[in-house]
Short mmCIF file of C-alpha atoms and ligand atoms in Angstrom, two decimals:
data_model
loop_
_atom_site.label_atom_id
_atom_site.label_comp_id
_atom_site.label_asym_id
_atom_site.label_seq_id
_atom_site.Cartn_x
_atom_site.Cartn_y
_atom_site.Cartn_z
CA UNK H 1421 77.64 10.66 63.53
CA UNK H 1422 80.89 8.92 62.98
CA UNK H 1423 79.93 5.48 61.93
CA UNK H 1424 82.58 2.35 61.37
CA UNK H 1425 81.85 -0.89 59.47
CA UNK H 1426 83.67 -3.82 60.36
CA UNK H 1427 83.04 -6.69 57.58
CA UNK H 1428 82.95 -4.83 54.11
CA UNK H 1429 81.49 -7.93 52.69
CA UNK H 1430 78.17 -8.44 50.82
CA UNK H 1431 76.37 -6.75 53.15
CA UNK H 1432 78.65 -4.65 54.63
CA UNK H 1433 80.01 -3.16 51.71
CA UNK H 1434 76.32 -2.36 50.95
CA UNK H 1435 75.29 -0.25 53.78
CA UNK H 1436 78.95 1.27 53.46
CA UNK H 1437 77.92 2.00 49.67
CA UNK H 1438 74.12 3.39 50.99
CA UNK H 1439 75.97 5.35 53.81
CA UNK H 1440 78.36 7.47 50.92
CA UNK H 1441 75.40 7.74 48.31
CA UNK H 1442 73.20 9.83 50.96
CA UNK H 1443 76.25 11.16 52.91
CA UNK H 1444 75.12 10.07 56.31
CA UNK H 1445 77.68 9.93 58.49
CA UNK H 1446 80.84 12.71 59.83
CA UNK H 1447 83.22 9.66 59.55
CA UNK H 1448 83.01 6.33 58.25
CA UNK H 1449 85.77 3.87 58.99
CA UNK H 1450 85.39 0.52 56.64
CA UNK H 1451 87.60 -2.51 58.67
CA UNK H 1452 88.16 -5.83 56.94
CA UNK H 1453 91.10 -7.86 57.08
CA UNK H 1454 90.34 -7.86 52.73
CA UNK H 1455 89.33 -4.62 52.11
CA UNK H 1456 89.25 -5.22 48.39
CA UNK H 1457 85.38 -4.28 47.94
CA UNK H 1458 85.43 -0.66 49.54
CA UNK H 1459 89.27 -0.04 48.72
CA UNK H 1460 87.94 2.63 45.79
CA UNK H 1461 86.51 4.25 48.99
CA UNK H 1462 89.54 5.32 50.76
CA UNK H 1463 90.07 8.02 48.38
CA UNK H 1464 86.65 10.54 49.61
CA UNK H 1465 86.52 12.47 52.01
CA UNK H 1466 86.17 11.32 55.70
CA UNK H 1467 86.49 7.90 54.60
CA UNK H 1468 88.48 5.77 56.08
CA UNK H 1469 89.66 2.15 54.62
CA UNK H 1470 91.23 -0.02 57.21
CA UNK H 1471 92.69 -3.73 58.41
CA UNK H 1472 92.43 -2.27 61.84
CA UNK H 1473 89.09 -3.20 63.40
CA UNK H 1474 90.48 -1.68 66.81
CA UNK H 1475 91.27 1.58 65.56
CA UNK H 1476 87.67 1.55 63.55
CA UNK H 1477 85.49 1.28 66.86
CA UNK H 1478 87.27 3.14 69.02
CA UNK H 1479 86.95 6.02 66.22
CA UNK H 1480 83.50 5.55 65.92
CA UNK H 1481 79.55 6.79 67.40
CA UNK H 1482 77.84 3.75 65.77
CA UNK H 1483 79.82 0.40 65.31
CA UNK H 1484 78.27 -1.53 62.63
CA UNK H 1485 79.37 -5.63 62.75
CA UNK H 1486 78.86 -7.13 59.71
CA UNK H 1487 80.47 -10.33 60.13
CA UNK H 1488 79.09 -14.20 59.42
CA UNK H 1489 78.12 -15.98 62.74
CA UNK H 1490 80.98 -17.58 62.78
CA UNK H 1491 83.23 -14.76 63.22
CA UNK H 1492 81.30 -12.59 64.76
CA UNK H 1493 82.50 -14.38 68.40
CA UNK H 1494 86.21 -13.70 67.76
CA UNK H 1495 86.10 -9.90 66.39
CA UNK H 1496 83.82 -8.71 69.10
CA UNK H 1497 86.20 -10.42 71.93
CA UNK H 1498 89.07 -8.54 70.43
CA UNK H 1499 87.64 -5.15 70.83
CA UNK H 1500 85.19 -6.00 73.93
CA UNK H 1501 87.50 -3.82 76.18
CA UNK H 1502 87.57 -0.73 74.03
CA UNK H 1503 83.71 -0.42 73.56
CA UNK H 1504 82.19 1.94 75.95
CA UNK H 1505 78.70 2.26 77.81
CA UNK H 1506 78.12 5.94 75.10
CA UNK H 1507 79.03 3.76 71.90
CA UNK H 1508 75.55 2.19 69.86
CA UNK H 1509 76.97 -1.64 68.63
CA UNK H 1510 75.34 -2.70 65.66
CA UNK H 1511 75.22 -6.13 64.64
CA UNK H 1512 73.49 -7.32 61.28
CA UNK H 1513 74.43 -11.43 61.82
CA UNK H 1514 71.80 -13.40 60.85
CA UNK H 1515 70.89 -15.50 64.27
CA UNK H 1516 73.09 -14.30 66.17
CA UNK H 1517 70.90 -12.65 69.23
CA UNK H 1518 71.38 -9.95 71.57
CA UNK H 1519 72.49 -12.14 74.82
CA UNK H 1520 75.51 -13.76 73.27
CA UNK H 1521 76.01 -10.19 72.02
CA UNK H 1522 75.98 -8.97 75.48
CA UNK H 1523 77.70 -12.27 76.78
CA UNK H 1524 81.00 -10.92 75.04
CA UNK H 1525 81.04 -7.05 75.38
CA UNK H 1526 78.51 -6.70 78.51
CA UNK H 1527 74.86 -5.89 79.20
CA UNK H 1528 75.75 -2.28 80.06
CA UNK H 1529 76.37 -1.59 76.32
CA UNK H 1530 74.28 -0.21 73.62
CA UNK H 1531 73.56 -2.96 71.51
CA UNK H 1532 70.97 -3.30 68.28
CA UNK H 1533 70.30 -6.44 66.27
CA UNK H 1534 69.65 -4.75 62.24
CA UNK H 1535 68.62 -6.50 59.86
CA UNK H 1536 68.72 -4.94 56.75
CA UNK H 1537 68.90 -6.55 52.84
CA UNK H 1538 71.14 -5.51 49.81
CA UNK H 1539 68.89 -2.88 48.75
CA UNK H 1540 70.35 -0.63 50.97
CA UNK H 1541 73.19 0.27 48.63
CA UNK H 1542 70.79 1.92 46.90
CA UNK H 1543 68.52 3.16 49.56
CA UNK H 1544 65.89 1.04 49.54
CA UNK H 1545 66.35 -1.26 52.34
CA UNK H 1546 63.38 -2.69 54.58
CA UNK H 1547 65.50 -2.89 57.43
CA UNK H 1548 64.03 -4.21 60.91
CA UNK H 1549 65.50 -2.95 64.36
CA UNK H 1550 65.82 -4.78 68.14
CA UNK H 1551 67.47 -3.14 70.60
CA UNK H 1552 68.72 -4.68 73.93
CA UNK H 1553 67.58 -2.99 77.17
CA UNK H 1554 70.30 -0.51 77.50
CA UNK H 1555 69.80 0.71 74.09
CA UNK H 1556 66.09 1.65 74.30
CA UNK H 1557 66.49 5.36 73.85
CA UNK H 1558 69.33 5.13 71.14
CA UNK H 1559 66.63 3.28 68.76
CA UNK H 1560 65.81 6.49 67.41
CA UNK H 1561 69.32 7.21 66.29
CA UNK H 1562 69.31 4.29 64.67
CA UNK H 1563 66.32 4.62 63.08
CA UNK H 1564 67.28 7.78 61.82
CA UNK H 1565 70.56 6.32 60.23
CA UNK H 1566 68.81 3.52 58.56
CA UNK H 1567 65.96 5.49 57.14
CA UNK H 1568 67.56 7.30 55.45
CA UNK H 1569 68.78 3.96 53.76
CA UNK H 1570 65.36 2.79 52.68
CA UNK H 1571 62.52 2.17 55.18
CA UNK H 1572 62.56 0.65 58.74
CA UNK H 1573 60.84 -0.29 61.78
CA UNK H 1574 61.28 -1.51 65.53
CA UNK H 1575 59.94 -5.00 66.04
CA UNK H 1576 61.15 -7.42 68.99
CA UNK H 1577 64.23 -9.66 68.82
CA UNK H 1578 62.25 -12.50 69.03
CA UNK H 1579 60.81 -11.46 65.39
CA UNK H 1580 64.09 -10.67 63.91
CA UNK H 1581 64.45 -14.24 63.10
CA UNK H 1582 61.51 -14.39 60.95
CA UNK H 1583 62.19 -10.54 59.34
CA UNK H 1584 65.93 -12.36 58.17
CA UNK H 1585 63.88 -14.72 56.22
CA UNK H 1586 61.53 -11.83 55.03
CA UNK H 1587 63.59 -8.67 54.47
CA UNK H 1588 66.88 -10.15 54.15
CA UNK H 1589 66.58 -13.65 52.30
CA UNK H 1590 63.37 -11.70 50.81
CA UNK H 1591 65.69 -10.36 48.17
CA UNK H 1592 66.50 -13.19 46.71
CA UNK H 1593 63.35 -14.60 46.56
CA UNK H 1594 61.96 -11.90 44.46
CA UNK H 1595 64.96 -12.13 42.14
CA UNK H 1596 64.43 -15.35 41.65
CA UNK H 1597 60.53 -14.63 40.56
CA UNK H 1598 62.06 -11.99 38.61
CA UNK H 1599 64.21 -14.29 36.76
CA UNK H 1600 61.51 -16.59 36.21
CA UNK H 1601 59.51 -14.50 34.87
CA UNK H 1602 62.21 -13.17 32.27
CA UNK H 1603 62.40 -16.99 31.24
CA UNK H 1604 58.60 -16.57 30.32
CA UNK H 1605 59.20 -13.76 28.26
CA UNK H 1606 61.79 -15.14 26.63
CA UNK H 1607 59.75 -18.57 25.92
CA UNK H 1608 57.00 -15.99 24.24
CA UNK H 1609 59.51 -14.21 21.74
CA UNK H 1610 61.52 -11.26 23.68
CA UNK H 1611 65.12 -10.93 23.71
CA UNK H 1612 66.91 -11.42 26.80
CA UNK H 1613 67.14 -7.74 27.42
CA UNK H 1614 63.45 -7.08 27.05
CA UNK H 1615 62.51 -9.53 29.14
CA UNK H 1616 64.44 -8.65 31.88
CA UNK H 1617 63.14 -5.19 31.63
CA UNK H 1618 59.85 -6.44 31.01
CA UNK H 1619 59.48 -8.30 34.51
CA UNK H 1620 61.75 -5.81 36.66
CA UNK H 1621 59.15 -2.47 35.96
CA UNK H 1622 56.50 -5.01 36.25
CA UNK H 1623 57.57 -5.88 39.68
CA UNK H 1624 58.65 -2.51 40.35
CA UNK H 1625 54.75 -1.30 38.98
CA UNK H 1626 53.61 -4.10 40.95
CA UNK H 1627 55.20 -3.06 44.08
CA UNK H 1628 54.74 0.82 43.95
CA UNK H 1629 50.70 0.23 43.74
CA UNK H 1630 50.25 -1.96 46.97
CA UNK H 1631 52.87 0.84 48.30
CA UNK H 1632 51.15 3.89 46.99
CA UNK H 1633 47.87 2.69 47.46
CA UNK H 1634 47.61 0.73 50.41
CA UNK H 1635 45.76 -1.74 49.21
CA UNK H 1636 45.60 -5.88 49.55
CA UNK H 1637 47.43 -7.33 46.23
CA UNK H 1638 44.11 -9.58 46.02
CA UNK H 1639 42.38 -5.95 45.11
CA UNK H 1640 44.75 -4.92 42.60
CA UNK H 1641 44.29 -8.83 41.40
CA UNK H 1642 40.36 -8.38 40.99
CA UNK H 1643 41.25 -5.34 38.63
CA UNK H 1644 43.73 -7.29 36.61
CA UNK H 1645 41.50 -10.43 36.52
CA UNK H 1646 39.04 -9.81 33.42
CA UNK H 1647 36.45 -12.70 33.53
CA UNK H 1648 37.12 -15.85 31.26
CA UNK H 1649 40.63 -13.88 30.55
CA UNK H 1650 44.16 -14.53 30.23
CA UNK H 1651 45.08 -13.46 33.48
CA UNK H 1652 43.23 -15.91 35.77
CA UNK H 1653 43.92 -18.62 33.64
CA UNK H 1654 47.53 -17.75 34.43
CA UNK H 1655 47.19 -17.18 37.79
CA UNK H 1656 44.89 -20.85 38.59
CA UNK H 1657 47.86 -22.83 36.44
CA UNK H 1658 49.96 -20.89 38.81
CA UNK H 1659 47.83 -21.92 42.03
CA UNK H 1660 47.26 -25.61 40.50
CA UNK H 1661 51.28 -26.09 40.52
CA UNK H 1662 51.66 -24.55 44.22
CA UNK H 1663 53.10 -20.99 43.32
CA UNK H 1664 51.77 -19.93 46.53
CA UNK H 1665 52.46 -23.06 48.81
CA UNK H 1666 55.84 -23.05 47.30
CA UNK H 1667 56.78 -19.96 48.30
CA UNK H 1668 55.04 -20.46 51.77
CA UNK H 1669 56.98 -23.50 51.89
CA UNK H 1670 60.40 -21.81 51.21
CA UNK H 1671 59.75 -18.92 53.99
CA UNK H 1672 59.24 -21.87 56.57
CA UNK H 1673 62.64 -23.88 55.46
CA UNK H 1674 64.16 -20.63 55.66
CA UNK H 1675 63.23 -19.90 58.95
CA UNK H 1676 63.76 -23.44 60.33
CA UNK H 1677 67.51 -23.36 58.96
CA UNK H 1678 67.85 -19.84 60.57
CA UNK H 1679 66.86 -21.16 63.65
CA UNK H 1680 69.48 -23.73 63.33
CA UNK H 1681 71.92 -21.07 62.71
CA UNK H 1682 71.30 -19.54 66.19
CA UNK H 1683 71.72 -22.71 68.23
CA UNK H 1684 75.36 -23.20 66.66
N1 LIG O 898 74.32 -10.73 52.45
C1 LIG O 898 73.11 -10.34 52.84
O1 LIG O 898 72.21 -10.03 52.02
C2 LIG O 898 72.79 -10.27 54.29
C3 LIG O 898 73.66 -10.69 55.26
N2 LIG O 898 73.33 -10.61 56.59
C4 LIG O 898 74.29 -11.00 57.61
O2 LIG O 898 75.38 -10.12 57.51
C5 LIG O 898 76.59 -10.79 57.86
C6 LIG O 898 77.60 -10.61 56.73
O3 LIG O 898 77.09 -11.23 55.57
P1 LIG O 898 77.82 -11.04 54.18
O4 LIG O 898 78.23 -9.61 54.03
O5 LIG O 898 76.95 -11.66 53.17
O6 LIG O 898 79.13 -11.94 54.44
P2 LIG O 898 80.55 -11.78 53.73
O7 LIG O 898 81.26 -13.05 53.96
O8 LIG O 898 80.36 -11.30 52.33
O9 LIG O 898 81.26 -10.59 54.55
C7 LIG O 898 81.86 -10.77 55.79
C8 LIG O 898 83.15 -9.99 55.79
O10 LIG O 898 83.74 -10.12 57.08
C9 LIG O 898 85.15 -10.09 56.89
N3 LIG O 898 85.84 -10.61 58.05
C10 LIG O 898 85.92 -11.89 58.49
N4 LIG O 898 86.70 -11.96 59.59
C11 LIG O 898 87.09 -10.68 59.87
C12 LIG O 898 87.90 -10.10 60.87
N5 LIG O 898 88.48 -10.83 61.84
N6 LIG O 898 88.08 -8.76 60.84
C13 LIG O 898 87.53 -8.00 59.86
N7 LIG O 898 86.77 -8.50 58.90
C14 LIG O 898 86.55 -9.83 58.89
C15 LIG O 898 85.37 -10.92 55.64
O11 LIG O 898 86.64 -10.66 55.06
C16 LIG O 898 84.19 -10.47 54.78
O12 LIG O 898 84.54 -9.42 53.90
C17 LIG O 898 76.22 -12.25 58.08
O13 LIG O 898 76.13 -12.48 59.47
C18 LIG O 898 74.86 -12.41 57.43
O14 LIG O 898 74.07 -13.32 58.13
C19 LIG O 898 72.16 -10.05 57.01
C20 LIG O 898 71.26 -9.60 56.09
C21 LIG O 898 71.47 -9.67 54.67
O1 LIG O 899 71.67 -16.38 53.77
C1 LIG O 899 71.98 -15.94 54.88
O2 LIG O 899 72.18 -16.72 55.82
C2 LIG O 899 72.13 -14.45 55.10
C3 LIG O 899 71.11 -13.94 56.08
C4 LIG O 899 70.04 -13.32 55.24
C5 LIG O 899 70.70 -13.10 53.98
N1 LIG O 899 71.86 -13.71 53.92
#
């Protein structure tokens, strides 16, 4: 598959990053008008670093658009003529759905809303897929791309919203639980470096059990919780200061300003 990335920012220099480490692709054509985060790239093999976003799609199998939503508008009416009906359009905008998508390059064209996070320079993306109606049988493709990138799976558009917040914002969420809890550590004696290993195999231990053992965390909690221990003391100051509504609360600001994001 011959792949181009157009936006080689945060995100798109990610996936370009995920795409080398696991040598996915035939081709891969990076396009940004500041190419300065995948320039080291142009050197491989069957890379490609360009300003031209023109020449990138029309080279390409799979068009990845990983542009702000403010952008996004301008780049896709500068190569809407070029795209054709075999081509699979990826965009990874955060609000920006599939019929103003399809407003600008045409129902008749493959188009799938991604939304993957960071991780996925590193293969470990949850990424969640939407395709329009055209592109129902070129899901798999995609699925085949991004999972090999970390983990995926095929939800409506109207959920991609709320998988943004999730998946994508998710990330920093966690980091910033990770980074609270290195502040703990530190508070109770460890260097800064201990600490932050400290809490990021915790979280990573944490993590891989629900994973590997399907379980609900409150499960793996009960096993933790000895009675009259440390751990539930912990975990009720936690509660008592709204570690859990907090959180809850931050999901539903995140989803209300996304939804904002999609009317402008
Ligand atoms: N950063 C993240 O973790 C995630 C971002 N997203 C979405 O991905 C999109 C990109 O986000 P970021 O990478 O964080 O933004 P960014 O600002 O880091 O990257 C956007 C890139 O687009 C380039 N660009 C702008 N106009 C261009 C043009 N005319 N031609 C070629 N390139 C152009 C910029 O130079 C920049 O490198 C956004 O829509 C965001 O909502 C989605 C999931 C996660
Ligand atoms: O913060 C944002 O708007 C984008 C979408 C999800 C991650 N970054």
């Amino acid at each position: 598959m011959k792949i181009a990335i157009i936006g080689t920012g945060n995100l798109g220099s990610s996936i370009a990053k995920g795409l080398i480490k696991n040598n996915t692709f035939t081709a891969l054509f990076l396009s940004d008008k500041n190419t300065a985060n995948v320039d080291a790239y142009n050197s491989l093999v069957n890379v490609t670093v360009t300003n031209d976003n023109l020449a990138a799609v029309q080279a390409a199998d799979m068009v990845i658009f990983a542009l702000q939503p403010k952008h996004i508008d301008k780049v896709l009416e500068s190569v809407a003529s070029i795209i054709t009906e075999d081509q699979i359009i990826i965009s990874v905008a955060a609000g920006v759905e599939i019929p103003r998508i399809e407003a600008i390059i045409g129902k008749d064209k493959n188009i799938i809303r991604v939304m993957p996070n960071t991780a996925i320079s590193i293969g470990k993306s949850m990424t969640c897929i939407a395709p329009n109606e055209k592109a129902q049988d070129k899901v798999g493709l995609a699925q085949d791309v991004f999972n090999q990138l970390g983990t995926s799976l095929v939800i409506p558009e109207e959920l991609i919203q709320a998988a943004t917040v999730i998946c994508a914002s998710g990330i920093a969420f966690w980091m910033r639980l990770v980074r609270a809890t290195t502040q703990g550590a530190i508070q109770l004696g460890f260097e800064a470096h201990e600490a932050h290993e400290l809490a990021t195999q915790t979280c990573f231990g944490a993590a891989s059990l629900l994973i590997e053992s399907g379980k609900h965390p409150e499960q793996e909690i009960d096993r933790v919780t000895t009675p009259s221990g440390c751990t539930i003391e912990g975990l009720n100051a936690m509660e008592h200061n709204g570690l859990s509504s907090a959180l809850i609360q931050g999901i539903v600001a995140s989803f209300e300003k996304i939804n904002q994001i999609k009317k402008n």
